Amino acid sequence: MGQATRTTKLLLDLSARRQGGANTEKRAALDATAEVLTAARAFYIDFFLAHADKLSERVTYYSEAHLEMRERLISAHELLTWAEACTVATTAHPHPWTGWNFTERFAGMPFAYRRSVIKDAIGKVRSYLSNRAHWEKSGKKRGKPGLPGATDHPTLYQRCIALELEALDVKEAFVRIAVYTGQVWTWMQYPVNSSRYTMQRLGEADWRRQSPTLVLRAHTAELHIPQVKKIVASKVMERKHDPDLVTVAIDLNVKNLAVITARAHGTIIETVFVTDHGLDAHRYRHLKRIARKQWQSGRPVAGEHSNQQLWRHIDRLNEDAAHKVARRIAAVCARYPGCVLLFERLRKIKPGPGSKSRRMNRKRANQLRGKINQHSRDKAYVEGVVTVEVNPHGTSQYCSRCGAKGERFSYRGGKRVVEKWGKLFVCPVCHYEANADFNASANVHHSFYREWHWQPRTVKAHQAPSPSAVAGGT
């Protein structure tokens, strides 16, 4: 049993009012709302940092499962209740702590907004305290975690937004948001650019909607609506011994963005090549322009970002390609219900030598592999497919048919040229020739089943624990 997540974006129409969009006062109200919520979040971050011992407090509770009293860490909900009792003036607590009167500093703020910033502050401070404890335990002098920042996208709880699917007409759709005008809190209507696709995603019965997030950019404003879905998937170790198990292996590269192979009963039953359609060359041309402009502009100025439009274009190219490849991978997995998706465990891929533009291009290509991996995990898990990372050692060097070590080569002028990054693979033992990327993808299956040389590592004698330590339970 697990949970899949996704985000549906709903764009607020902030165009000119004569064109059907919102007026400038409504955009200013959104900015003022985000600013006051940032100030409120900073208030509670300072409050929890000043009382950090409270976040590590242990509380006792009665366990219904074990029928006994136990201890646990104080929960975020209990911390929220405690923080409100200390900082908010109510009939039960008319006098907040000295110097921490939230009601006086942020008069009229809706309680839903207040609780959202308290939850954000609890998460930020707990993360900071945990990172600082790990840093102090490591004994390092560098890398000290910085204090948590207060800037974040506002979360709109149920009492802060009125969003109904029936009201999201394709032509004239509005949402009501509680905003701060700079003086008072009030409700305002904002037009949205909805579509049949957006309404279909939001209306799917299996996906449960959660509180949306307001994302404000320089010229746009969006509502990011998270959705969750319960997924039932069996454990990999339980299915690994199933003779009918289908495994889908992925080999990620530069020109062939992904080579997908499906294996059942020890045989490759489907192969799909996903090429880049010139993405690598197109991205390289843009990076050459960036490198040339950076050389012409001279020494960079601290705090200034150059070539922003080109960088955004390159990021969009990579993101779009990653989603398209991930969709192809998820489509193959959907054809084999209950299969296991396999990736190589690639962590430290570094760009090789070359010009600045070439190094930047290799770095972006490596980042694209990570994006494809992550998006494929998410899209496949929606289909109930679990992803496993396997040992990548030798997947491109060994023969997928007999397990012997082979070599990669390319044809140049009708002659076979052996080179490290050759497009073809040949085995000197069984004389098997194939596409090198296909051979690597087929070897990913062998690594998952630990066939041939992909065996679990044996513990060396000097690394094995002593009998006394094992007897002592250490």
Tab-separated table of C-alpha atoms in Angstrom:
chain	number	residue	atom	x	y	z
A	1	MET	CA	0.000	0.000	0.000
A	2	GLY	CA	1.411	3.371	-0.994
A	3	GLN	CA	0.463	6.813	-2.178
A	4	ALA	CA	1.068	8.529	-5.507
A	5	THR	CA	1.110	12.306	-5.799
A	6	ARG	CA	0.724	14.776	-8.624
A	7	THR	CA	0.071	18.511	-9.025
A	8	THR	CA	-2.534	20.194	-11.220
A	9	LYS	CA	-1.877	23.848	-12.067
A	10	LEU	CA	-4.690	26.384	-12.388
A	11	LEU	CA	-3.547	29.686	-13.895
A	12	LEU	CA	-5.089	32.915	-12.576
A	13	ASP	CA	-5.933	35.377	-15.354
A	14	LEU	CA	-4.047	38.595	-14.542
A	15	SER	CA	-4.327	40.148	-17.986
A	16	ALA	CA	-5.887	43.583	-18.591
A	17	ARG	CA	-9.389	43.960	-17.196
A	18	ARG	CA	-10.800	45.004	-20.585
A	19	GLN	CA	-9.582	41.622	-21.854
A	20	GLY	CA	-11.429	39.723	-19.136
A	21	GLY	CA	-8.611	39.493	-16.598
A	22	ALA	CA	-8.183	40.778	-13.053
A	23	ASN	CA	-7.441	44.420	-12.285
A	24	THR	CA	-4.185	45.700	-10.818
A	25	GLU	CA	-5.658	46.040	-7.321
A	26	LYS	CA	-6.320	42.309	-7.197
A	27	ARG	CA	-2.731	41.507	-8.151
A	28	ALA	CA	-1.496	43.954	-5.502
A	29	ALA	CA	-3.704	42.203	-2.946
A	30	LEU	CA	-2.057	38.860	-3.755
A	31	ASP	CA	1.391	40.398	-3.281
A	32	ALA	CA	0.332	41.998	0.008
A	33	THR	CA	-1.086	38.668	1.205
A	34	ALA	CA	2.149	36.834	0.457
A	35	GLU	CA	4.155	39.586	2.173
A	36	VAL	CA	2.134	39.548	5.399
A	37	LEU	CA	2.195	35.734	5.510
A	38	THR	CA	5.977	35.805	5.124
A	39	ALA	CA	6.178	38.215	8.083
A	40	ALA	CA	3.891	35.947	10.136
A	41	ARG	CA	6.000	32.909	9.210
A	42	ALA	CA	9.153	34.764	10.324
A	43	PHE	CA	7.404	35.566	13.632
A	44	TYR	CA	6.754	31.902	14.399
A	45	ILE	CA	10.189	30.783	13.168
A	46	ASP	CA	11.742	33.164	15.706
A	47	PHE	CA	9.297	31.908	18.333
A	48	PHE	CA	10.164	28.233	17.861
A	49	LEU	CA	13.895	28.952	17.635
A	50	ALA	CA	13.641	30.783	20.956
A	51	HIS	CA	11.901	27.742	22.477
A	52	ALA	CA	13.749	24.960	20.632
A	53	ASP	CA	13.579	22.628	23.648
A	54	LYS	CA	9.812	22.350	23.175
A	55	LEU	CA	10.267	20.739	19.731
A	56	SER	CA	12.265	17.852	21.226
A	57	GLU	CA	9.875	17.265	24.125
A	58	ARG	CA	8.722	13.684	24.747
A	59	VAL	CA	5.079	13.034	25.665
A	60	THR	CA	3.436	9.917	27.068
A	61	TYR	CA	0.448	8.253	25.447
A	62	TYR	CA	-1.526	5.041	25.716
A	63	SER	CA	-0.856	2.628	22.849
A	64	GLU	CA	-3.954	0.734	21.801
A	65	ALA	CA	-1.825	-1.711	19.804
A	66	HIS	CA	0.485	-2.592	22.708
A	67	LEU	CA	-1.980	-1.903	25.570
A	68	GLU	CA	0.582	0.106	27.545
A	69	MET	CA	1.856	3.630	28.168
A	70	ARG	CA	4.616	4.730	25.798
A	71	GLU	CA	6.646	7.819	24.895
A	72	ARG	CA	6.873	9.646	21.582
A	73	LEU	CA	8.036	12.965	20.162
A	74	ILE	CA	5.550	15.804	20.446
A	75	SER	CA	3.498	16.048	17.249
A	76	ALA	CA	3.137	19.053	14.963
A	77	HIS	CA	-0.545	19.385	15.879
A	78	GLU	CA	0.287	19.526	19.585
A	79	LEU	CA	2.975	22.125	18.887
A	80	LEU	CA	0.436	24.177	16.921
A	81	THR	CA	-2.005	24.127	19.841
A	82	TRP	CA	0.749	25.120	22.284
A	83	ALA	CA	1.984	27.958	20.038
A	84	GLU	CA	-1.522	29.388	19.667
A	85	ALA	CA	-2.056	29.255	23.430
A	86	CYS	CA	1.199	31.218	23.954
A	87	THR	CA	0.841	33.827	21.200
A	88	VAL	CA	-2.860	34.322	20.393
A	89	ALA	CA	-5.251	36.239	22.661
A	90	THR	CA	-8.440	34.243	23.280
A	91	THR	CA	-11.033	34.024	26.029
A	92	ALA	CA	-9.219	31.007	27.449
A	93	HIS	CA	-5.789	32.709	27.165
A	94	PRO	CA	-6.396	36.485	27.190
A	95	HIS	CA	-2.760	37.427	27.852
A	96	PRO	CA	-0.139	36.065	25.390
A	97	TRP	CA	3.482	35.835	26.411
A	98	THR	CA	5.371	39.111	26.632
A	99	GLY	CA	6.955	39.992	23.298
A	100	TRP	CA	5.077	37.261	21.430
A	101	ASN	CA	1.623	38.801	20.943
A	102	PHE	CA	0.649	37.588	17.474
A	103	THR	CA	-2.888	39.028	17.706
A	104	GLU	CA	-1.530	42.533	18.248
A	105	ARG	CA	1.000	42.397	15.405
A	106	PHE	CA	-1.239	40.685	12.833
A	107	ALA	CA	-4.723	41.865	13.710
A	108	GLY	CA	-7.586	40.284	11.800
A	109	MET	CA	-5.601	37.476	10.131
A	110	PRO	CA	-7.895	34.483	9.473
A	111	PHE	CA	-7.129	31.521	11.717
A	112	ALA	CA	-6.663	29.226	8.698
A	113	TYR	CA	-3.802	31.394	7.420
A	114	ARG	CA	-2.332	31.571	10.925
A	115	ARG	CA	-2.322	27.806	11.280
A	116	SER	CA	-0.783	27.356	7.850
A	117	VAL	CA	2.207	29.578	8.721
A	118	ILE	CA	2.586	27.829	12.093
A	119	LYS	CA	2.754	24.444	10.349
A	120	ASP	CA	5.310	25.836	7.886
A	121	ALA	CA	7.408	27.273	10.721
A	122	ILE	CA	7.361	23.966	12.633
A	123	GLY	CA	8.622	22.073	9.589
A	124	LYS	CA	11.349	24.614	8.800
A	125	VAL	CA	12.643	24.828	12.387
A	126	ARG	CA	12.612	21.051	12.903
A	127	SER	CA	14.536	20.564	9.672
A	128	TYR	CA	17.077	23.205	10.699
A	129	LEU	CA	17.576	21.704	14.158
A	130	SER	CA	18.009	18.225	12.695
A	131	ASN	CA	20.556	19.408	10.113
A	132	ARG	CA	22.466	21.369	12.749
A	133	ALA	CA	22.594	18.344	15.057
A	134	HIS	CA	24.012	16.194	12.236
A	135	TRP	CA	26.580	18.898	11.428
A	136	GLU	CA	27.683	19.170	15.062
A	137	LYS	CA	27.943	15.388	15.321
A	138	SER	CA	30.118	15.210	12.211
A	139	GLY	CA	32.724	17.535	13.739
A	140	LYS	CA	33.189	19.487	10.507
A	141	LYS	CA	34.034	23.175	10.605
A	142	ARG	CA	32.540	24.012	7.237
A	143	GLY	CA	28.985	23.484	6.029
A	144	LYS	CA	27.161	24.845	9.059
A	145	PRO	CA	23.405	25.005	8.252
A	146	GLY	CA	22.001	28.503	7.927
A	147	LEU	CA	18.929	29.744	9.763
A	148	PRO	CA	15.627	28.849	8.072
A	149	GLY	CA	14.172	31.439	5.719
A	150	ALA	CA	10.625	32.705	6.049
A	151	THR	CA	9.810	33.050	2.341
A	152	ASP	CA	7.473	30.379	1.011
A	153	HIS	CA	4.450	29.974	-1.208
A	154	PRO	CA	1.204	30.466	0.794
A	155	THR	CA	-0.913	27.391	1.451
A	156	LEU	CA	-4.635	28.048	1.069
A	157	TYR	CA	-6.634	25.969	3.545
A	158	GLN	CA	-10.370	25.368	3.287
A	159	ARG	CA	-11.381	28.666	4.916
A	160	CYS	CA	-9.024	30.671	2.666
A	161	ILE	CA	-10.278	29.645	-0.783
A	162	ALA	CA	-13.571	28.632	-2.386
A	163	LEU	CA	-12.876	26.270	-5.289
A	164	GLU	CA	-15.728	24.265	-6.789
A	165	LEU	CA	-15.420	22.142	-9.907
A	166	GLU	CA	-18.956	23.045	-10.998
A	167	ALA	CA	-17.930	26.720	-11.079
A	168	LEU	CA	-14.885	26.095	-13.276
A	169	ASP	CA	-16.624	26.782	-16.561
A	170	VAL	CA	-14.235	26.713	-19.502
A	171	LYS	CA	-15.109	30.276	-20.586
A	172	GLU	CA	-15.966	32.158	-17.398
A	173	ALA	CA	-14.411	30.605	-14.314
A	174	PHE	CA	-13.698	32.310	-10.992
A	175	VAL	CA	-12.255	31.351	-7.618
A	176	ARG	CA	-12.735	33.219	-4.342
A	177	ILE	CA	-9.601	33.845	-2.266
A	178	ALA	CA	-9.272	35.547	1.121
A	179	VAL	CA	-6.632	38.255	0.584
A	180	TYR	CA	-5.064	41.157	2.483
A	181	THR	CA	-5.472	44.573	0.881
A	182	GLY	CA	-2.846	46.227	3.081
A	183	GLN	CA	-5.476	47.341	5.602
A	184	VAL	CA	-8.138	44.639	5.982
A	185	TRP	CA	-8.727	40.998	5.087
A	186	THR	CA	-11.478	40.436	2.509
A	187	TRP	CA	-12.681	37.995	-0.134
A	188	MET	CA	-11.994	38.660	-3.838
A	189	GLN	CA	-13.021	36.929	-7.050
A	190	TYR	CA	-10.189	35.955	-9.420
A	191	PRO	CA	-10.734	34.743	-13.004
A	192	VAL	CA	-8.912	31.538	-13.948
A	193	ASN	CA	-7.874	29.994	-17.257
A	194	SER	CA	-9.357	26.512	-16.982
A	195	SER	CA	-9.753	23.843	-19.650
A	196	ARG	CA	-11.414	20.489	-20.169
A	197	TYR	CA	-8.086	18.823	-19.418
A	198	THR	CA	-7.764	20.631	-16.066
A	199	MET	CA	-11.357	19.850	-15.088
A	200	GLN	CA	-10.863	16.189	-16.030
A	201	ARG	CA	-7.737	15.896	-13.845
A	202	LEU	CA	-9.394	17.619	-10.885
A	203	GLY	CA	-12.551	15.560	-11.232
A	204	GLU	CA	-11.017	12.073	-11.320
A	205	ALA	CA	-12.558	10.024	-8.532
A	206	ASP	CA	-9.391	8.121	-7.567
A	207	TRP	CA	-7.407	11.293	-6.906
A	208	ARG	CA	-8.117	13.192	-3.685
A	209	ARG	CA	-7.495	16.940	-3.703
A	210	GLN	CA	-5.487	18.672	-0.982
A	211	SER	CA	-5.012	22.310	-0.009
A	212	PRO	CA	-3.726	24.339	-2.996
A	213	THR	CA	-0.618	26.518	-2.957
A	214	LEU	CA	-0.536	30.063	-4.350
A	215	VAL	CA	2.570	30.533	-6.522
A	216	LEU	CA	3.279	34.162	-7.438
A	217	ARG	CA	5.758	34.948	-10.190
A	218	ALA	CA	6.825	38.183	-11.861
A	219	HIS	CA	3.986	38.245	-14.393
A	220	THR	CA	1.819	35.247	-13.511
A	221	ALA	CA	-0.016	33.697	-10.572
A	222	GLU	CA	-0.937	30.015	-10.289
A	223	LEU	CA	-2.811	27.701	-7.970
A	224	HIS	CA	-0.881	24.447	-7.560
A	225	ILE	CA	-3.408	21.841	-6.434
A	226	PRO	CA	-1.776	18.638	-5.071
A	227	GLN	CA	-3.640	15.361	-5.556
A	228	VAL	CA	-2.981	11.991	-3.927
A	229	LYS	CA	-4.027	8.482	-4.874
A	230	LYS	CA	-3.749	5.231	-2.933
A	231	ILE	CA	-1.674	2.599	-4.722
A	232	VAL	CA	-1.619	-1.142	-4.013
A	233	ALA	CA	1.715	-2.701	-5.013
A	234	SER	CA	3.370	-5.901	-3.830
A	235	LYS	CA	6.892	-5.926	-2.440
A	236	VAL	CA	9.694	-6.629	-4.884
A	237	MET	CA	11.271	-9.440	-2.850
A	238	GLU	CA	7.931	-11.268	-2.810
A	239	ARG	CA	7.586	-11.087	-6.597
A	240	LYS	CA	11.224	-11.692	-7.510
A	241	HIS	CA	10.796	-15.456	-7.268
A	242	ASP	CA	7.638	-15.418	-9.395
A	243	PRO	CA	8.448	-17.230	-12.693
A	244	ASP	CA	5.879	-15.092	-14.543
A	245	LEU	CA	7.326	-11.769	-13.373
A	246	VAL	CA	7.944	-9.206	-16.129
A	247	THR	CA	10.813	-6.749	-15.660
A	248	VAL	CA	11.170	-3.511	-17.638
A	249	ALA	CA	14.784	-2.260	-17.791
A	250	ILE	CA	15.894	1.233	-18.828
A	251	ASP	CA	19.311	2.254	-20.146
A	252	LEU	CA	19.695	6.057	-20.233
A	253	ASN	CA	22.080	7.702	-22.702
A	254	VAL	CA	22.622	10.907	-24.680
A	255	LYS	CA	21.499	10.202	-28.250
A	256	ASN	CA	19.220	7.308	-27.285
A	257	LEU	CA	17.586	8.980	-24.307
A	258	ALA	CA	16.195	5.623	-23.192
A	259	VAL	CA	16.360	2.034	-24.420
A	260	ILE	CA	13.426	0.130	-22.900
A	261	THR	CA	13.470	-3.665	-22.795
A	262	ALA	CA	10.815	-5.935	-21.274
A	263	ARG	CA	11.831	-9.451	-20.199
A	264	ALA	CA	9.672	-12.448	-19.272
A	265	HIS	CA	10.749	-16.070	-18.738
A	266	GLY	CA	14.369	-15.112	-19.465
A	267	THR	CA	13.602	-13.670	-22.922
A	268	ILE	CA	13.386	-10.071	-24.164
A	269	ILE	CA	9.787	-9.706	-25.361
A	270	GLU	CA	9.718	-6.001	-26.265
A	271	THR	CA	12.261	-3.300	-27.104
A	272	VAL	CA	11.622	0.433	-27.514
A	273	PHE	CA	14.238	3.007	-28.564
A	274	VAL	CA	13.508	6.610	-27.531
A	275	THR	CA	15.837	8.978	-29.420
A	276	ASP	CA	16.548	12.605	-28.598
A	277	HIS	CA	15.405	13.909	-32.046
A	278	GLY	CA	18.345	16.310	-32.150
A	279	LEU	CA	17.949	17.594	-28.587
A	280	ASP	CA	21.649	17.188	-27.731
A	281	ALA	CA	22.828	19.182	-30.779
A	282	HIS	CA	20.128	21.813	-30.286
A	283	ARG	CA	21.076	22.296	-26.637
A	284	TYR	CA	24.787	22.394	-27.545
A	285	ARG	CA	24.207	25.260	-30.009
A	286	HIS	CA	22.467	27.312	-27.301
A	287	LEU	CA	25.226	26.610	-24.794
A	288	LYS	CA	27.849	27.725	-27.341
A	289	ARG	CA	26.002	31.045	-27.629
A	290	ILE	CA	25.933	31.353	-23.832
A	291	ALA	CA	29.665	30.592	-23.560
A	292	ARG	CA	30.490	33.121	-26.294
A	293	LYS	CA	28.376	35.850	-24.653
A	294	GLN	CA	29.914	35.174	-21.263
A	295	TRP	CA	33.393	35.472	-22.790
A	296	GLN	CA	32.461	38.759	-24.495
A	297	SER	CA	30.914	40.263	-21.340
A	298	GLY	CA	34.073	39.663	-19.321
A	299	ARG	CA	34.231	38.950	-15.633
A	300	PRO	CA	30.776	38.148	-14.141
A	301	VAL	CA	29.197	40.510	-11.639
A	302	ALA	CA	28.143	39.014	-8.310
A	303	GLY	CA	24.378	38.721	-8.002
A	304	GLU	CA	23.660	39.118	-11.740
A	305	HIS	CA	22.379	36.289	-13.923
A	306	SER	CA	23.252	36.452	-17.618
A	307	ASN	CA	21.431	34.881	-20.577
A	308	GLN	CA	18.323	34.206	-18.521
A	309	GLN	CA	16.079	33.594	-21.538
A	310	LEU	CA	18.480	31.060	-23.053
A	311	TRP	CA	18.889	29.243	-19.725
A	312	ARG	CA	15.109	29.086	-19.266
A	313	HIS	CA	14.730	27.748	-22.809
A	314	ILE	CA	17.296	25.009	-22.134
A	315	ASP	CA	15.587	24.080	-18.865
A	316	ARG	CA	12.237	23.833	-20.642
A	317	LEU	CA	13.802	21.630	-23.331
A	318	ASN	CA	15.145	19.223	-20.708
A	319	GLU	CA	11.932	19.202	-18.682
A	320	ASP	CA	9.769	18.586	-21.743
A	321	ALA	CA	12.028	15.763	-22.975
A	322	ALA	CA	12.083	14.159	-19.515
A	323	HIS	CA	8.283	14.112	-19.291
A	324	LYS	CA	7.903	12.684	-22.817
A	325	VAL	CA	10.416	9.894	-22.198
A	326	ALA	CA	8.873	9.115	-18.811
A	327	ARG	CA	5.454	8.858	-20.452
A	328	ARG	CA	6.827	6.341	-22.973
A	329	ILE	CA	8.332	4.293	-20.142
A	330	ALA	CA	5.075	4.393	-18.158
A	331	ALA	CA	3.133	3.289	-21.259
A	332	VAL	CA	5.340	0.199	-21.605
A	333	CYS	CA	4.901	-0.594	-17.897
A	334	ALA	CA	1.119	-0.243	-18.218
A	335	ARG	CA	1.103	-3.072	-20.777
A	336	TYR	CA	2.535	-5.464	-18.151
A	337	PRO	CA	0.530	-5.116	-14.907
A	338	GLY	CA	2.540	-6.031	-11.830
A	339	CYS	CA	5.925	-5.619	-13.537
A	340	VAL	CA	9.062	-4.158	-11.919
A	341	LEU	CA	10.789	-1.095	-13.406
A	342	LEU	CA	14.607	-1.261	-13.352
A	343	PHE	CA	17.112	1.602	-13.494
A	344	GLU	CA	20.875	1.651	-13.058
A	345	ARG	CA	22.094	3.163	-9.803
A	346	LEU	CA	23.921	6.170	-11.272
A	347	ARG	CA	25.061	8.749	-8.735
A	348	LYS	CA	28.424	10.293	-9.656
A	349	ILE	CA	28.415	11.035	-13.370
A	350	LYS	CA	30.728	13.968	-14.108
A	351	PRO	CA	31.256	15.871	-17.379
A	352	GLY	CA	34.477	14.970	-19.131
A	353	PRO	CA	37.157	17.247	-20.594
A	354	GLY	CA	36.496	19.644	-23.449
A	355	SER	CA	35.419	23.205	-24.094
A	356	LYS	CA	33.235	25.087	-21.652
A	357	SER	CA	30.142	24.676	-23.818
A	358	ARG	CA	30.804	20.931	-24.193
A	359	ARG	CA	31.203	20.480	-20.437
A	360	MET	CA	27.988	22.398	-19.812
A	361	ASN	CA	26.179	20.273	-22.393
A	362	ARG	CA	27.354	17.026	-20.782
A	363	LYS	CA	26.283	18.354	-17.402
A	364	ARG	CA	22.806	19.143	-18.721
A	365	ALA	CA	22.620	15.707	-20.353
A	366	ASN	CA	23.452	14.098	-17.012
A	367	GLN	CA	20.787	16.198	-15.316
A	368	LEU	CA	18.300	15.008	-17.937
A	369	ARG	CA	18.983	11.397	-16.920
A	370	GLY	CA	18.063	12.212	-13.342
A	371	LYS	CA	14.874	13.964	-14.451
A	372	ILE	CA	13.845	10.973	-16.575
A	373	ASN	CA	14.502	8.643	-13.646
A	374	GLN	CA	12.422	10.700	-11.224
A	375	HIS	CA	9.491	11.373	-13.577
A	376	SER	CA	9.392	7.726	-14.645
A	377	ARG	CA	9.186	6.617	-11.019
A	378	ASP	CA	6.219	8.893	-10.395
A	379	LYS	CA	4.322	8.031	-13.573
A	380	ALA	CA	4.944	4.283	-13.255
A	381	TYR	CA	3.924	4.203	-9.602
A	382	VAL	CA	0.513	5.546	-10.576
A	383	GLU	CA	0.109	2.286	-12.535
A	384	GLY	CA	1.125	0.279	-9.447
A	385	VAL	CA	4.667	-0.375	-10.748
A	386	VAL	CA	7.543	-0.330	-8.249
A	387	THR	CA	10.984	0.976	-9.311
A	388	VAL	CA	14.264	-0.708	-8.338
A	389	GLU	CA	17.832	0.554	-8.860
A	390	VAL	CA	20.382	-2.154	-9.656
A	391	ASN	CA	24.170	-2.395	-9.700
A	392	PRO	CA	25.416	-0.762	-12.957
A	393	HIS	CA	28.849	-2.414	-12.920
A	394	GLY	CA	29.775	-3.695	-16.359
A	395	THR	CA	26.356	-3.388	-18.004
A	396	SER	CA	27.994	-1.807	-21.065
A	397	GLN	CA	31.088	-4.049	-21.074
A	398	TYR	CA	29.713	-7.600	-20.781
A	399	CYS	CA	27.773	-9.652	-23.289
A	400	SER	CA	24.076	-9.966	-22.495
A	401	ARG	CA	23.924	-13.378	-24.228
A	402	CYS	CA	26.831	-15.334	-22.691
A	403	GLY	CA	28.215	-13.026	-19.958
A	404	ALA	CA	31.746	-12.713	-21.418
A	405	LYS	CA	33.554	-9.397	-21.537
A	406	GLY	CA	33.330	-7.757	-24.945
A	407	GLU	CA	34.219	-4.461	-26.587
A	408	ARG	CA	32.437	-1.490	-28.121
A	409	PHE	CA	33.149	-0.280	-31.635
A	410	SER	CA	31.865	1.866	-34.461
A	411	TYR	CA	32.048	1.622	-38.252
A	412	ARG	CA	34.032	4.410	-39.933
A	413	GLY	CA	34.649	4.267	-43.638
A	414	GLY	CA	33.536	0.651	-43.720
A	415	LYS	CA	36.099	-0.311	-41.077
A	416	ARG	CA	35.526	-1.402	-37.506
A	417	VAL	CA	37.074	1.065	-35.024
A	418	VAL	CA	37.233	-0.004	-31.369
A	419	GLU	CA	36.480	2.906	-29.062
A	420	LYS	CA	35.148	3.350	-25.549
A	421	TRP	CA	31.927	5.094	-26.594
A	422	GLY	CA	31.206	2.993	-29.670
A	423	LYS	CA	27.616	2.581	-30.783
A	424	LEU	CA	27.894	-1.188	-31.306
A	425	PHE	CA	28.941	-4.103	-29.101
A	426	VAL	CA	30.649	-7.365	-30.042
A	427	CYS	CA	31.427	-10.437	-27.938
A	428	PRO	CA	34.704	-12.257	-28.771
A	429	VAL	CA	33.384	-15.556	-27.328
A	430	CYS	CA	29.934	-16.037	-28.879
A	431	HIS	CA	30.453	-13.405	-31.636
A	432	TYR	CA	27.220	-11.657	-30.664
A	433	GLU	CA	26.822	-8.195	-32.197
A	434	ALA	CA	24.162	-5.719	-31.138
A	435	ASN	CA	23.474	-2.087	-30.410
A	436	ALA	CA	25.546	-1.167	-27.343
A	437	ASP	CA	22.640	0.565	-25.612
A	438	PHE	CA	20.357	-2.421	-26.182
A	439	ASN	CA	23.031	-4.751	-24.794
A	440	ALA	CA	23.354	-2.568	-21.680
A	441	SER	CA	19.584	-2.495	-21.174
A	442	ALA	CA	19.441	-6.311	-21.419
A	443	ASN	CA	22.238	-6.569	-18.830
A	444	VAL	CA	20.179	-4.524	-16.365
A	445	HIS	CA	17.840	-7.533	-16.135
A	446	HIS	CA	20.821	-9.792	-15.344
A	447	SER	CA	21.943	-7.389	-12.626
A	448	PHE	CA	18.459	-7.475	-11.056
A	449	TYR	CA	18.388	-11.286	-10.974
A	450	ARG	CA	22.093	-11.390	-9.958
A	451	GLU	CA	23.071	-13.575	-12.854
A	452	TRP	CA	26.630	-14.211	-14.081
A	453	HIS	CA	29.118	-11.799	-12.517
A	454	TRP	CA	26.432	-9.624	-10.850
A	455	GLN	CA	26.615	-11.496	-7.556
A	456	PRO	CA	26.177	-9.986	-4.061
A	457	ARG	CA	29.422	-8.848	-2.518
A	458	THR	CA	31.032	-11.194	-0.030
A	459	VAL	CA	32.224	-9.757	3.269
A	460	LYS	CA	35.995	-9.944	3.608
A	461	ALA	CA	37.550	-11.627	6.623
A	462	HIS	CA	38.941	-8.404	8.122
A	463	GLN	CA	35.537	-6.686	7.672
A	464	ALA	CA	33.444	-9.432	9.270
A	465	PRO	CA	32.215	-8.681	12.812
A	466	SER	CA	33.814	-10.571	15.683
A	467	PRO	CA	31.875	-13.437	17.351
A	468	SER	CA	31.768	-11.494	20.638
A	469	ALA	CA	30.204	-8.490	18.911
A	470	VAL	CA	27.576	-10.687	17.228
A	471	ALA	CA	26.779	-12.376	20.571
A	472	GLY	CA	26.444	-8.976	22.209
A	473	GLY	CA	23.918	-7.871	19.602
A	474	THR	CA	26.089	-5.118	18.076
